[in-house]
PDB file of C-alpha atoms in Angstrom:
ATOM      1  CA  UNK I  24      -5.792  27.048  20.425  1.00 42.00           C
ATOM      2  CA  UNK I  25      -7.518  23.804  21.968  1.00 37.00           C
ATOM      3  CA  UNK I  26      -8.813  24.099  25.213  1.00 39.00           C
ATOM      4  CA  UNK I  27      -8.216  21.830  28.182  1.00 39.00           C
ATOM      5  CA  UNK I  28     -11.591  19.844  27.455  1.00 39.00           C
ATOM      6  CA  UNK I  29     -10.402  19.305  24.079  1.00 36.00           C
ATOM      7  CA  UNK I  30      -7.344  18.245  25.445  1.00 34.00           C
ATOM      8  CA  UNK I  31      -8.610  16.025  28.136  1.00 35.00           C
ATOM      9  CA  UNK I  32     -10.982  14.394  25.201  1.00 38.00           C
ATOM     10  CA  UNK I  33      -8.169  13.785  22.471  1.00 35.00           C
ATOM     11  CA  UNK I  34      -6.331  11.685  25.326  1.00 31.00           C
ATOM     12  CA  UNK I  35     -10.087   9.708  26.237  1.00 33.00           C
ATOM     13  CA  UNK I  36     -10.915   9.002  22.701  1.00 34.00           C
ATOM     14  CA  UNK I  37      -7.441   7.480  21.544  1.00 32.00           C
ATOM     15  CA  UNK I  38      -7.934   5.192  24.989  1.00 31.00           C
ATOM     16  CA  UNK I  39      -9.713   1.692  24.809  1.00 31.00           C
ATOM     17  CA  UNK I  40     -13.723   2.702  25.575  1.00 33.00           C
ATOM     18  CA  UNK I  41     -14.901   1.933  29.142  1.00 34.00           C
ATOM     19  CA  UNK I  42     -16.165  -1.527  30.017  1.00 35.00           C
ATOM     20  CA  UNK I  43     -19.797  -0.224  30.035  1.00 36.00           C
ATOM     21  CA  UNK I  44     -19.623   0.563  26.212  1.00 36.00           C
ATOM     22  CA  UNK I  45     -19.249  -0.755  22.537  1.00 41.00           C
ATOM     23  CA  UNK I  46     -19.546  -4.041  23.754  1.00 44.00           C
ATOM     24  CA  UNK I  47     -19.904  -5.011  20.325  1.00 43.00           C
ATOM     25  CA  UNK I  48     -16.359  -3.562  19.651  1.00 41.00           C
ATOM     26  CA  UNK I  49     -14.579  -5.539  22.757  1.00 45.00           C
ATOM     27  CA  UNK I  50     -16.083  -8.917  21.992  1.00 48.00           C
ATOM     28  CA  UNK I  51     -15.033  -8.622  18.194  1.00 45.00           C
ATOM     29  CA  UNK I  52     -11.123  -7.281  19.889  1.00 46.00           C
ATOM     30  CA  UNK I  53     -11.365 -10.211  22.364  1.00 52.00           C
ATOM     31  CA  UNK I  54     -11.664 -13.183  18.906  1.00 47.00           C
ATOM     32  CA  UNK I  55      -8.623 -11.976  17.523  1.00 44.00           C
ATOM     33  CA  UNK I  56      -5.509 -13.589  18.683  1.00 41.00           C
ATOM     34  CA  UNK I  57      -2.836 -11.009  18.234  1.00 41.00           C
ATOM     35  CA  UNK I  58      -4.438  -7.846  20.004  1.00 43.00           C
ATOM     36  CA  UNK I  59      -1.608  -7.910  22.841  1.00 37.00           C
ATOM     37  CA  UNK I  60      -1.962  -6.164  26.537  1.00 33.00           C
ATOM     38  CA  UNK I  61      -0.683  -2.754  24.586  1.00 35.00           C
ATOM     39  CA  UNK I  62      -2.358  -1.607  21.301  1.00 34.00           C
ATOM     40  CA  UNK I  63       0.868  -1.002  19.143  1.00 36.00           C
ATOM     41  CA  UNK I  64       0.588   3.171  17.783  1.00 36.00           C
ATOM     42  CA  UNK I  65      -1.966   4.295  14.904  1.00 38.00           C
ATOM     43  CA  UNK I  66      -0.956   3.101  11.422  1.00 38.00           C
ATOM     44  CA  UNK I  67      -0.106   6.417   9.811  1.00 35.00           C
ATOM     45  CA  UNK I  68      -3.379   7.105   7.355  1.00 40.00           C
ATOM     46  CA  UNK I  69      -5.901   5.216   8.672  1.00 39.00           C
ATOM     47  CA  UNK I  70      -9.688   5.690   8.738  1.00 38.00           C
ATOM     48  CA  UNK I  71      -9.005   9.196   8.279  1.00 36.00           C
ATOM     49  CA  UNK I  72     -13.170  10.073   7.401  1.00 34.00           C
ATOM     50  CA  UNK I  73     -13.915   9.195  11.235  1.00 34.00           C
ATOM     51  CA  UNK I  74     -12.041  11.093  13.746  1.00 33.00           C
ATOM     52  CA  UNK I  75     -12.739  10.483  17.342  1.00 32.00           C
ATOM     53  CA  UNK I  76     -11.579  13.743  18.248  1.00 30.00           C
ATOM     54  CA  UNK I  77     -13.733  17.184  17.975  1.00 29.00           C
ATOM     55  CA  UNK I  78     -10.301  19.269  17.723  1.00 29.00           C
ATOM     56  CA  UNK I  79     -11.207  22.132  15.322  1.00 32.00           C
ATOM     57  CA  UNK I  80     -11.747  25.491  16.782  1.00 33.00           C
ATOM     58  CA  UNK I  81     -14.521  26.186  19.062  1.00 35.00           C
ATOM     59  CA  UNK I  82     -16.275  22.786  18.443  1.00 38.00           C
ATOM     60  CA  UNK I  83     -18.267  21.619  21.768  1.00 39.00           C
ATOM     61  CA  UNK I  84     -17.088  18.845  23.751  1.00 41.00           C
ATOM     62  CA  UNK I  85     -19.549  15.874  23.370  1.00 43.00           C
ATOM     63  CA  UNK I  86     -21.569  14.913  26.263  1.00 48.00           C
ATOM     64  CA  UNK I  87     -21.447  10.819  28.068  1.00 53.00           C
ATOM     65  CA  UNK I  88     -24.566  10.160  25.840  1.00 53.00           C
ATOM     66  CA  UNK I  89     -23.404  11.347  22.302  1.00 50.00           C
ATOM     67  CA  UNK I  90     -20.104   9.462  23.556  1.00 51.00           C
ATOM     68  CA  UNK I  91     -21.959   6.368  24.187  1.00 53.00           C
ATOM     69  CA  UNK I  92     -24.020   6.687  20.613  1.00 49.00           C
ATOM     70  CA  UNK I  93     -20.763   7.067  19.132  1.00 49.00           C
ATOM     71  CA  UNK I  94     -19.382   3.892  20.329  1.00 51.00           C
ATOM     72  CA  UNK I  95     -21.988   1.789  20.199  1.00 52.00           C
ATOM     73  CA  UNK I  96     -22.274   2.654  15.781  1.00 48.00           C
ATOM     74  CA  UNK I  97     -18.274   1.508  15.904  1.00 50.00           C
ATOM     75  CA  UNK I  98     -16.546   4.758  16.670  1.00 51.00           C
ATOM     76  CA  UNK I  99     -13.486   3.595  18.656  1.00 53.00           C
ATOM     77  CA  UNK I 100      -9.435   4.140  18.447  1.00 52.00           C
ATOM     78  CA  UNK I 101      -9.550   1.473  15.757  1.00 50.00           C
ATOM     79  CA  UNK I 102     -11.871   3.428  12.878  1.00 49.00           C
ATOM     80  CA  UNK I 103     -11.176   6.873  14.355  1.00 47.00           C
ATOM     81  CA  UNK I 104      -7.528   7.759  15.211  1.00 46.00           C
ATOM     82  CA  UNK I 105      -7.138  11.528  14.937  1.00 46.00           C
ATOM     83  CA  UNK I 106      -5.788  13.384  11.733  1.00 52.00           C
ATOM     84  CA  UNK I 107      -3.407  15.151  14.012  1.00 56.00           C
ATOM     85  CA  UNK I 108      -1.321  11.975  15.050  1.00 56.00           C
ATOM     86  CA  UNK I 109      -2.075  11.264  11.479  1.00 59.00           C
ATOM     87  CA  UNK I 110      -0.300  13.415  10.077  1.00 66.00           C
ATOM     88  CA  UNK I 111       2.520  13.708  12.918  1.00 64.00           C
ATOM     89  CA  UNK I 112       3.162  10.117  11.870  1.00 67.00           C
ATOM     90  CA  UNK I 113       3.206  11.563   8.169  1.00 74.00           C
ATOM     91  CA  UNK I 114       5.959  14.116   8.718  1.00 78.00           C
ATOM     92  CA  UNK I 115       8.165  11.480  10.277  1.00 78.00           C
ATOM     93  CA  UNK I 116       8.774  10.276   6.473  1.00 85.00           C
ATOM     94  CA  UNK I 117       9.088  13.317   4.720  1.00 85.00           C
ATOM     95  CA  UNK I 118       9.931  14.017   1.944  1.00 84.00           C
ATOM     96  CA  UNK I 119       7.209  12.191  -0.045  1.00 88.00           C
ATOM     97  CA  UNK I 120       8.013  10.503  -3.035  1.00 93.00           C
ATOM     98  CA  UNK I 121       5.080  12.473  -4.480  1.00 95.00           C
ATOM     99  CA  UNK I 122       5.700  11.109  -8.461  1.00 95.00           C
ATOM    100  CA  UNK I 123       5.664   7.566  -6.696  1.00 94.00           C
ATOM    101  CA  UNK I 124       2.914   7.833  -4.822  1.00 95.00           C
ATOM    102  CA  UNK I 125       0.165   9.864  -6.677  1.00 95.00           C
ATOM    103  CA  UNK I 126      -2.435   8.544  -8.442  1.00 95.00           C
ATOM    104  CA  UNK I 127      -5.268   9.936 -10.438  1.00 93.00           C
ATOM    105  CA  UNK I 128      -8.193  11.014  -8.165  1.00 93.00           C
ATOM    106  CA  UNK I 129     -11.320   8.908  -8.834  1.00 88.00           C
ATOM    107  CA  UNK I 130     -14.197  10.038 -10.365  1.00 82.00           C
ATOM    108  CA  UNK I 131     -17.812   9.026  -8.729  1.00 79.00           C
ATOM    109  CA  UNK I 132     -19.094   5.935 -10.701  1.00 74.00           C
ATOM    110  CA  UNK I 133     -22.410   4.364 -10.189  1.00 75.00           C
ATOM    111  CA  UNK I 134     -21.916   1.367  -7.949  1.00 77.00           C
ATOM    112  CA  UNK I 135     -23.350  -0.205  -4.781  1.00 86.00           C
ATOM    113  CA  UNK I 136     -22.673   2.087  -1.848  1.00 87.00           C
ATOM    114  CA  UNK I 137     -20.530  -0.050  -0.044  1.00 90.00           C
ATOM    115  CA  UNK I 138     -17.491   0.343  -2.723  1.00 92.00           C
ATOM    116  CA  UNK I 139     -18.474   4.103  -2.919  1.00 91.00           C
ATOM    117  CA  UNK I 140     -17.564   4.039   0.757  1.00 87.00           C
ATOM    118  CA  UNK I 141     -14.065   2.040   0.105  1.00 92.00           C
ATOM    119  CA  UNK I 142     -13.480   4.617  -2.821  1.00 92.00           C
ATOM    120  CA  UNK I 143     -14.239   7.296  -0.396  1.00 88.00           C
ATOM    121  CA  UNK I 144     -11.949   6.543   2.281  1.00 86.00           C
ATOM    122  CA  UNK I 145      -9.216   5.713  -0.003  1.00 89.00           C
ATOM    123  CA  UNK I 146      -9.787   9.566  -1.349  1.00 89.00           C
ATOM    124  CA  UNK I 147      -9.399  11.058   1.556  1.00 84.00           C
ATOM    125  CA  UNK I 148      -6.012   9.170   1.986  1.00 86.00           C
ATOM    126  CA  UNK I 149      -4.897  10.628  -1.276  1.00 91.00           C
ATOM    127  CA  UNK I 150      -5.863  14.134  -0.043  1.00 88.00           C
ATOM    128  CA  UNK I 151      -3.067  13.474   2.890  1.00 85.00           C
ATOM    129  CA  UNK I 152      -0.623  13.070   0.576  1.00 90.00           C
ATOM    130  CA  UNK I 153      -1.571  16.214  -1.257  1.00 92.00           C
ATOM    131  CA  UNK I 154      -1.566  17.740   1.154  1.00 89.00           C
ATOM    132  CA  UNK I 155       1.828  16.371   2.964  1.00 88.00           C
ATOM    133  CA  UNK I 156       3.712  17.168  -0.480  1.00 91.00           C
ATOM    134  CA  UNK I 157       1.987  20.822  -0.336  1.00 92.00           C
ATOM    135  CA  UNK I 158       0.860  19.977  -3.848  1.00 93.00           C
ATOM    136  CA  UNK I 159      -1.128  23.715  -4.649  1.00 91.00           C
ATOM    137  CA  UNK I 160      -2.053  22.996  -8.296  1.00 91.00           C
ATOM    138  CA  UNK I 161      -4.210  19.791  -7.013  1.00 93.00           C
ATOM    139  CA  UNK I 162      -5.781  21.159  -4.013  1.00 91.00           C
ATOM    140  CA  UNK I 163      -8.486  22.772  -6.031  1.00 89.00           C
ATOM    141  CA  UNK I 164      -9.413  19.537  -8.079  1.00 91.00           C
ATOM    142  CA  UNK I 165      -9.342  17.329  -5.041  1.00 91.00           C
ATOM    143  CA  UNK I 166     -11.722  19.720  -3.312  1.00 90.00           C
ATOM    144  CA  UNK I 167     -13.954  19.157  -6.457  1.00 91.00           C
ATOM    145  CA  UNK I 168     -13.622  15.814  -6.780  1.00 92.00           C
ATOM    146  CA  UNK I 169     -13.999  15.138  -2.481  1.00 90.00           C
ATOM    147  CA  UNK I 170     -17.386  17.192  -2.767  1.00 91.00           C
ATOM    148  CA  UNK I 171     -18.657  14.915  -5.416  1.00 92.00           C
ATOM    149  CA  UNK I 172     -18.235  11.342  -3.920  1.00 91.00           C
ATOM    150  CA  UNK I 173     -19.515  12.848  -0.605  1.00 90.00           C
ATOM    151  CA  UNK I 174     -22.841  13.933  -2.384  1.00 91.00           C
ATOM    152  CA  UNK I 175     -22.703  10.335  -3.669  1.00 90.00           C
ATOM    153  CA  UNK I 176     -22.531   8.827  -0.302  1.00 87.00           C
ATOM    154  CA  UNK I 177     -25.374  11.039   0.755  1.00 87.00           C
ATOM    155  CA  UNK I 178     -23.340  13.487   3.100  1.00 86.00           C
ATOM    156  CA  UNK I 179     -22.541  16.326   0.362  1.00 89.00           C
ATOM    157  CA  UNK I 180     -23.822  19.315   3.011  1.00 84.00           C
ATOM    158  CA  UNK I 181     -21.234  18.386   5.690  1.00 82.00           C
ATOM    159  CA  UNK I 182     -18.615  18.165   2.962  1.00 86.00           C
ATOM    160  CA  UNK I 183     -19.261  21.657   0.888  1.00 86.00           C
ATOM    161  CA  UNK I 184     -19.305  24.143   4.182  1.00 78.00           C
ATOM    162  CA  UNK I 185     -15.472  23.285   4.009  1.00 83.00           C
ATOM    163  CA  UNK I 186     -14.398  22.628   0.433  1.00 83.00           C
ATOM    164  CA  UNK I 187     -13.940  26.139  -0.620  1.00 84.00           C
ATOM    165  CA  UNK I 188     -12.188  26.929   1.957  1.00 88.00           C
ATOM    166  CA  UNK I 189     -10.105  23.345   1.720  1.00 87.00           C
ATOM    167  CA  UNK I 190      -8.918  24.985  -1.964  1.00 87.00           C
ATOM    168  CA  UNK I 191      -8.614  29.050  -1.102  1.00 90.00           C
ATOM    169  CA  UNK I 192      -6.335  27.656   1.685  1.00 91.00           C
ATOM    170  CA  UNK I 193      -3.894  25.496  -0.268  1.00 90.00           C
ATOM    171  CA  UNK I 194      -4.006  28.278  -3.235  1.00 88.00           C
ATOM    172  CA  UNK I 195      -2.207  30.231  -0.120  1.00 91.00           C
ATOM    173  CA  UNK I 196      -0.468  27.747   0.512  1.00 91.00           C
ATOM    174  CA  UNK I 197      -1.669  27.803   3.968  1.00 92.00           C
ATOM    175  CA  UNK I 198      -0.961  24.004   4.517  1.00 90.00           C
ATOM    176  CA  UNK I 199      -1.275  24.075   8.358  1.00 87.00           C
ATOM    177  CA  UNK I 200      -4.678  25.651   7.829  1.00 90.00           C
ATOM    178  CA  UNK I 201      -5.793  23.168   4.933  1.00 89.00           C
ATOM    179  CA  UNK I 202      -5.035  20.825   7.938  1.00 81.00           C
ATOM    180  CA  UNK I 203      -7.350  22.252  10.410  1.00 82.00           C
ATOM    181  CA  UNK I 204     -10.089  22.576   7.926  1.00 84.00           C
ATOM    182  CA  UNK I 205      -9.474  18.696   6.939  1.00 75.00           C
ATOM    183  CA  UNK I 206      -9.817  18.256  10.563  1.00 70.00           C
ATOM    184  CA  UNK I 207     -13.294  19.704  10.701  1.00 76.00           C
ATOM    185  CA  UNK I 208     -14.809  18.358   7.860  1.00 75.00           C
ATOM    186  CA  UNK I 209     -13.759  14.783   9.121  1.00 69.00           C
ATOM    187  CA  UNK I 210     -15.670  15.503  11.837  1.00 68.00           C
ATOM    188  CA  UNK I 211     -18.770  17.048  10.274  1.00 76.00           C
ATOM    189  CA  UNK I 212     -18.830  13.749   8.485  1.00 73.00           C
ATOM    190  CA  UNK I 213     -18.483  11.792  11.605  1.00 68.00           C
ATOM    191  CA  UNK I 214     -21.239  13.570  13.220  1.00 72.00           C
ATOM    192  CA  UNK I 215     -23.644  12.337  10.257  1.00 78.00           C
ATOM    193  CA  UNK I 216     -22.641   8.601   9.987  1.00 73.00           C
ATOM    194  CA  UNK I 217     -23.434   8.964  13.812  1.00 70.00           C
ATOM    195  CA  UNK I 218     -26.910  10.586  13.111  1.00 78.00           C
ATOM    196  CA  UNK I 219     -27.294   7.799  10.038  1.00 78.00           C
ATOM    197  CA  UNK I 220     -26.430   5.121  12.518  1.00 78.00           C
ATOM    198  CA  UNK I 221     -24.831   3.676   9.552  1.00 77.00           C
ATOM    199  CA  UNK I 222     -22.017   1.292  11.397  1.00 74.00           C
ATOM    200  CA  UNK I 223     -21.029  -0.469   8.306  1.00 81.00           C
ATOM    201  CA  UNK I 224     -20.517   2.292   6.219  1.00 82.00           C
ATOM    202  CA  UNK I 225     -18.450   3.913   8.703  1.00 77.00           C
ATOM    203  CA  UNK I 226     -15.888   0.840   8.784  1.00 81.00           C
ATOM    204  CA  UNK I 227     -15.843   0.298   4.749  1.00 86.00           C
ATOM    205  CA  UNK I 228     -14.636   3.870   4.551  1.00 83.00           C
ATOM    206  CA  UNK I 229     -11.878   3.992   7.414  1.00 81.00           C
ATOM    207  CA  UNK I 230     -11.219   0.251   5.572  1.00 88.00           C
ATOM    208  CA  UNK I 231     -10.292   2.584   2.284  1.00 89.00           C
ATOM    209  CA  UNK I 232      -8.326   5.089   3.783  1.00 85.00           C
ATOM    210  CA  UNK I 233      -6.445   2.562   5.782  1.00 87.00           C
ATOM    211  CA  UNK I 234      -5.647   0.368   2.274  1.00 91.00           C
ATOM    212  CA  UNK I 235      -4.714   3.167   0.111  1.00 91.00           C
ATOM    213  CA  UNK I 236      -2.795   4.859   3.634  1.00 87.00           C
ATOM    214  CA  UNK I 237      -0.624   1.414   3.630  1.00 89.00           C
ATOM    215  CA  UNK I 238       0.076   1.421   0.431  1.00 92.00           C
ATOM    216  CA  UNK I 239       1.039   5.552   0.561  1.00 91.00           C
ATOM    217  CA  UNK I 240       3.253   4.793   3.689  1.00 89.00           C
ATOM    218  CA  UNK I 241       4.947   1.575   2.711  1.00 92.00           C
ATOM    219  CA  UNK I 242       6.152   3.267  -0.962  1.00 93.00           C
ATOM    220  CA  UNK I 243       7.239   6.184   1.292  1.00 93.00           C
ATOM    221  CA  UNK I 244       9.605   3.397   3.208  1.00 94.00           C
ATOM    222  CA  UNK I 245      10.364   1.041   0.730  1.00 94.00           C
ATOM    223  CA  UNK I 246      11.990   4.941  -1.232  1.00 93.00           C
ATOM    224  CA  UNK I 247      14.004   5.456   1.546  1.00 93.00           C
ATOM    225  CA  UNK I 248      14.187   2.544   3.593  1.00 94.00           C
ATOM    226  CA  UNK I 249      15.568   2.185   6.793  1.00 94.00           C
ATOM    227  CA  UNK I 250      14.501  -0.482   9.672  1.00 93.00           C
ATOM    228  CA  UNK I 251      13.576   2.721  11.818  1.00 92.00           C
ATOM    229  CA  UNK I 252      11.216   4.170   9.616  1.00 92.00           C
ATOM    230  CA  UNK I 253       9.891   0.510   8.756  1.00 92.00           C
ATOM    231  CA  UNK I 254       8.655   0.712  12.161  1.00 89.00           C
ATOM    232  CA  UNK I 255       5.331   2.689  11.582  1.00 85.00           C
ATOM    233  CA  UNK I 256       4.811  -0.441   9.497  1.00 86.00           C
ATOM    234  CA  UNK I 257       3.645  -2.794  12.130  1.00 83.00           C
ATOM    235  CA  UNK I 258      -0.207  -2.722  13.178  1.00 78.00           C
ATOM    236  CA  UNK I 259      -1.523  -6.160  13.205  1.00 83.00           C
ATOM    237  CA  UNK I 260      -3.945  -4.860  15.753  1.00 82.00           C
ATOM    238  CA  UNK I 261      -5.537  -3.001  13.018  1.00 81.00           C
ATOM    239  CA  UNK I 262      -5.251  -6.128  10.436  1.00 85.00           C
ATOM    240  CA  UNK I 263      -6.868  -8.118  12.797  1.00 86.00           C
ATOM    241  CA  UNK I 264      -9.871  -5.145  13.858  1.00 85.00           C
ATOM    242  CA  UNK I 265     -10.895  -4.649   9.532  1.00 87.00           C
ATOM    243  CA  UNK I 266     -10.400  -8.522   8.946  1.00 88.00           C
ATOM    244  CA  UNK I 267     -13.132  -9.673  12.142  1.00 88.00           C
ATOM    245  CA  UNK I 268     -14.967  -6.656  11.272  1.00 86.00           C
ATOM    246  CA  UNK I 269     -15.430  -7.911   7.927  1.00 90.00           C
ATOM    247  CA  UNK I 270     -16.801 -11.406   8.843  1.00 89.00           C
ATOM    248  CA  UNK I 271     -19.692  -8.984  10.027  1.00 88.00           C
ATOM    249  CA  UNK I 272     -20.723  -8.676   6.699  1.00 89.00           C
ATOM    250  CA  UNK I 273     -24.540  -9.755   5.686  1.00 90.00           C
ATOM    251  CA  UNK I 274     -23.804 -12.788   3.204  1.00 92.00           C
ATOM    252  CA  UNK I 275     -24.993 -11.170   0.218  1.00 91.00           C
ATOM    253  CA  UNK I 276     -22.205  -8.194   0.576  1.00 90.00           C
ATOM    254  CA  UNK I 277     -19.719 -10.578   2.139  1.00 91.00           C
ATOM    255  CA  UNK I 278     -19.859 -13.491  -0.715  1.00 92.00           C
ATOM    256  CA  UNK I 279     -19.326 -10.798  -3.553  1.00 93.00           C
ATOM    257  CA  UNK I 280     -15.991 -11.454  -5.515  1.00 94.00           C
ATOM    258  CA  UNK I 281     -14.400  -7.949  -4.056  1.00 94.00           C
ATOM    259  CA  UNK I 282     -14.707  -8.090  -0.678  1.00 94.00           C
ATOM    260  CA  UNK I 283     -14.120 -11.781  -0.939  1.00 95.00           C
ATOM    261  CA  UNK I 284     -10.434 -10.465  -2.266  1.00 95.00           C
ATOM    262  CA  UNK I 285     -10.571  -7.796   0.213  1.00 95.00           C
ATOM    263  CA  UNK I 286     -10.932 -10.722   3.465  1.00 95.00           C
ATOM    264  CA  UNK I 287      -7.588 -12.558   1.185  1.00 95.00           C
ATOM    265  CA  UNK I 288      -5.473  -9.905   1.074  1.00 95.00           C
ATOM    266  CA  UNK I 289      -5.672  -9.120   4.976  1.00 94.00           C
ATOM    267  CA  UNK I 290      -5.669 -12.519   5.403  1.00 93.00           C
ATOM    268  CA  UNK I 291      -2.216 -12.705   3.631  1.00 94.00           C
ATOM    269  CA  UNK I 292      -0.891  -9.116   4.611  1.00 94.00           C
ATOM    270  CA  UNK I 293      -1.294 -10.255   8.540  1.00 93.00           C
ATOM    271  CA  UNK I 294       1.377 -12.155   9.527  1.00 94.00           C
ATOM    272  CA  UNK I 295       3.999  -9.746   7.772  1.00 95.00           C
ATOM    273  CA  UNK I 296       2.044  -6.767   9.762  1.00 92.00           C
ATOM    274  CA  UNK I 297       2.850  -8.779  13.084  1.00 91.00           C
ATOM    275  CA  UNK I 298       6.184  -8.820  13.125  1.00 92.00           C
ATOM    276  CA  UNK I 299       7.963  -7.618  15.837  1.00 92.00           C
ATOM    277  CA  UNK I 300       8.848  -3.331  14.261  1.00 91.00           C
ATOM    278  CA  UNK I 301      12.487  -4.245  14.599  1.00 93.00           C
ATOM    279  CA  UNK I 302      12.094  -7.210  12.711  1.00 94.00           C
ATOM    280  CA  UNK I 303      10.421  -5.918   8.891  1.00 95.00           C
ATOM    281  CA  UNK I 304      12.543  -5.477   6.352  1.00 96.00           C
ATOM    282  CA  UNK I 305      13.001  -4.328   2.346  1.00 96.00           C
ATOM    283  CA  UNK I 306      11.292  -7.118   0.900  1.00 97.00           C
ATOM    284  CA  UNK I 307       8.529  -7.148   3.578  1.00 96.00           C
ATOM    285  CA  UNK I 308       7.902  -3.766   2.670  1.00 96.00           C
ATOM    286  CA  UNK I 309       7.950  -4.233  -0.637  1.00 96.00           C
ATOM    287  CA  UNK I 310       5.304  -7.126   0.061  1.00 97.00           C
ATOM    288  CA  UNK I 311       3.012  -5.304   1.573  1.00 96.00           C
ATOM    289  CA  UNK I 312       2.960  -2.355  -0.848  1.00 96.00           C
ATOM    290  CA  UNK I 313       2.353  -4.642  -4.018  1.00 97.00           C
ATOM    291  CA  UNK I 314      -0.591  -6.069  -2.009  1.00 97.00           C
ATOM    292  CA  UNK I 315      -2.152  -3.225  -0.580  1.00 96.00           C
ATOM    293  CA  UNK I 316      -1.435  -1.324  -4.053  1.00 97.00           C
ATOM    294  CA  UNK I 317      -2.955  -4.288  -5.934  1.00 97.00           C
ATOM    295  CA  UNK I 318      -6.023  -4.698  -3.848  1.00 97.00           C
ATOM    296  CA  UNK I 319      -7.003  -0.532  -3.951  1.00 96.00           C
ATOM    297  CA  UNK I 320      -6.501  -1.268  -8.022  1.00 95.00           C
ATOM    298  CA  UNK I 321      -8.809  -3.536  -7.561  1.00 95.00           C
ATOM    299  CA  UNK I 322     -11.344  -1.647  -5.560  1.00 95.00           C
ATOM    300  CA  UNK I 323     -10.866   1.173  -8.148  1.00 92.00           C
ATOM    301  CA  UNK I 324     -12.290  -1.348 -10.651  1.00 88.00           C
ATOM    302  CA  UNK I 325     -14.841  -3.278  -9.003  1.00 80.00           C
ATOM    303  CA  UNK I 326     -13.079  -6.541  -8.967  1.00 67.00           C
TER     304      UNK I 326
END
């Protein structure tokens, strides 16, 4: 069970930060045009490496200062939703079209870390869906495969505490522990991209899961579509948050011909993210998922 001080630090950590932090965060909110009075909810698979929350059994709450570290590196509602609204937002479209939505789990490459860390985040998004469609024949290859990229990336020790018990879990078929134990390895790697202080990294990989989540969540629409479950479609504060963030870039990352395509595709997936939820329909679902599908293609391959 969580404790009142987990409680009381779920509801501070999906709340804007206070004035007297992350005041890199606020100023880079404050250029965008379309972050209204009222941040619209959590897209449904976003930046799912770098929960916000310390929810998983007897973890300690954090103290002002780690809260303030935290912060500062980037760690806000915007790159650290929790998993648990996550996958709340998840069940809302259930059943997955699993056959529609799958695809084949990436294998580590050698390539610059920064598309290691897009590759990464889109993973963990396809672990969600495994995990949603309580898929127990792939829980034990996604554990493998998770454990490899995160030695890749440098954080294989936080990673490997939890991925035999990630795959003894789902061979159970124990899905709403697999979920707890997804919880606490997000966390364990959140905890050493804070200790890193390695901001950028951080963003590139909730930037993958939130790609690869868009494209999971707007097939699960477009399969079943109705304007009411369209509705989880709409985050332009989020569009707007990865597309300033990635003007951030030094110029020899930023000018590279992927994340040049990466800065395009927001560019162009934007306006259809800001329409009113009431107002997005088939085709702009459609839209969206042959971008966002396109551009993690695309990622895959280094383009």
């Amino acid at each position: 069970m969580v404790g009142c001080q987990l409680l009381r630090q779920q509801v501070r950590m999906m709340a804007l930060p206070s004035p007297a932090s992350n005041q890199k965060w606020r100023a880079r909110l404050g250029e965008t045009e379309s972050n209204r009075v009222k941040i619209r909810a959590m897209p449904i698979l976003v930046a799912a490496l770098l929960v916000s929350t310390a929810i998983a059994t007897n973890q300690e709450e954090p103290n002002e200062d780690k809260q303030h570290e935290r912060e500062e590196l980037g760690v806000n509602p915007y790159t650290a939703p929790s998993i648990e609204r996550i996958f709340a937002q998840l069940d809302q479209l259930r059943p997955l079209p699993f056959e529609q939505l799958k695809r084949e789990l990436p294998q580590p490459i050698g390539t610059e870390r920064e598309r290691k860390g897009l590759i990464f985040g889109g993973l963990i998004a396809d672990g969600f869906l495994i995990v949603e469609a309580e898929k127990k024949n792939l829980v034990e290859s996604f554990g493998r495969i998770l454990l490899e990229h995160a030695r890749a990336l440098g954080v294989g020790d936080r990673v490997m505490r939890h991925s035999a018990s990630l795959t003894e879990l789902g061979r159970r078929g124990n899905w709403q522990r697999v979920r707890q134990e997804l919880i606490a390895t997000q966390a364990d790697v959140e905890q050493a991209m804070v200790e890193l202080r390695d901001e950028k990294m951080a963003h590139l990989i909730s930037l993958g899961s939130w790609l690869r989540g868009l494209e999971i969540s707007t097939g699960a629409v477009e399969a079943e579509f109705s304007p009411q479950r369209a509705k989880v479609l709409a985050q332009p504060d989020l569009a707007d948050y990865f597309g300033a963030e990635l003007t951030t870039l030094p110029p020899t990352l930023a000018h590279r011909p992927l994340f040049e395509r990466v800065r395009g595709s927001i560019k162009k997936l934007l306006p259809i993210l800001s329409k009113s939820p009431d107002a997005l329909t088939r085709a702009d679902t459609k839209a969206i998922r042959t971008e966002a599908g396109e551009l993690n293609n695309a990622i895959r391959q280094g383009e």
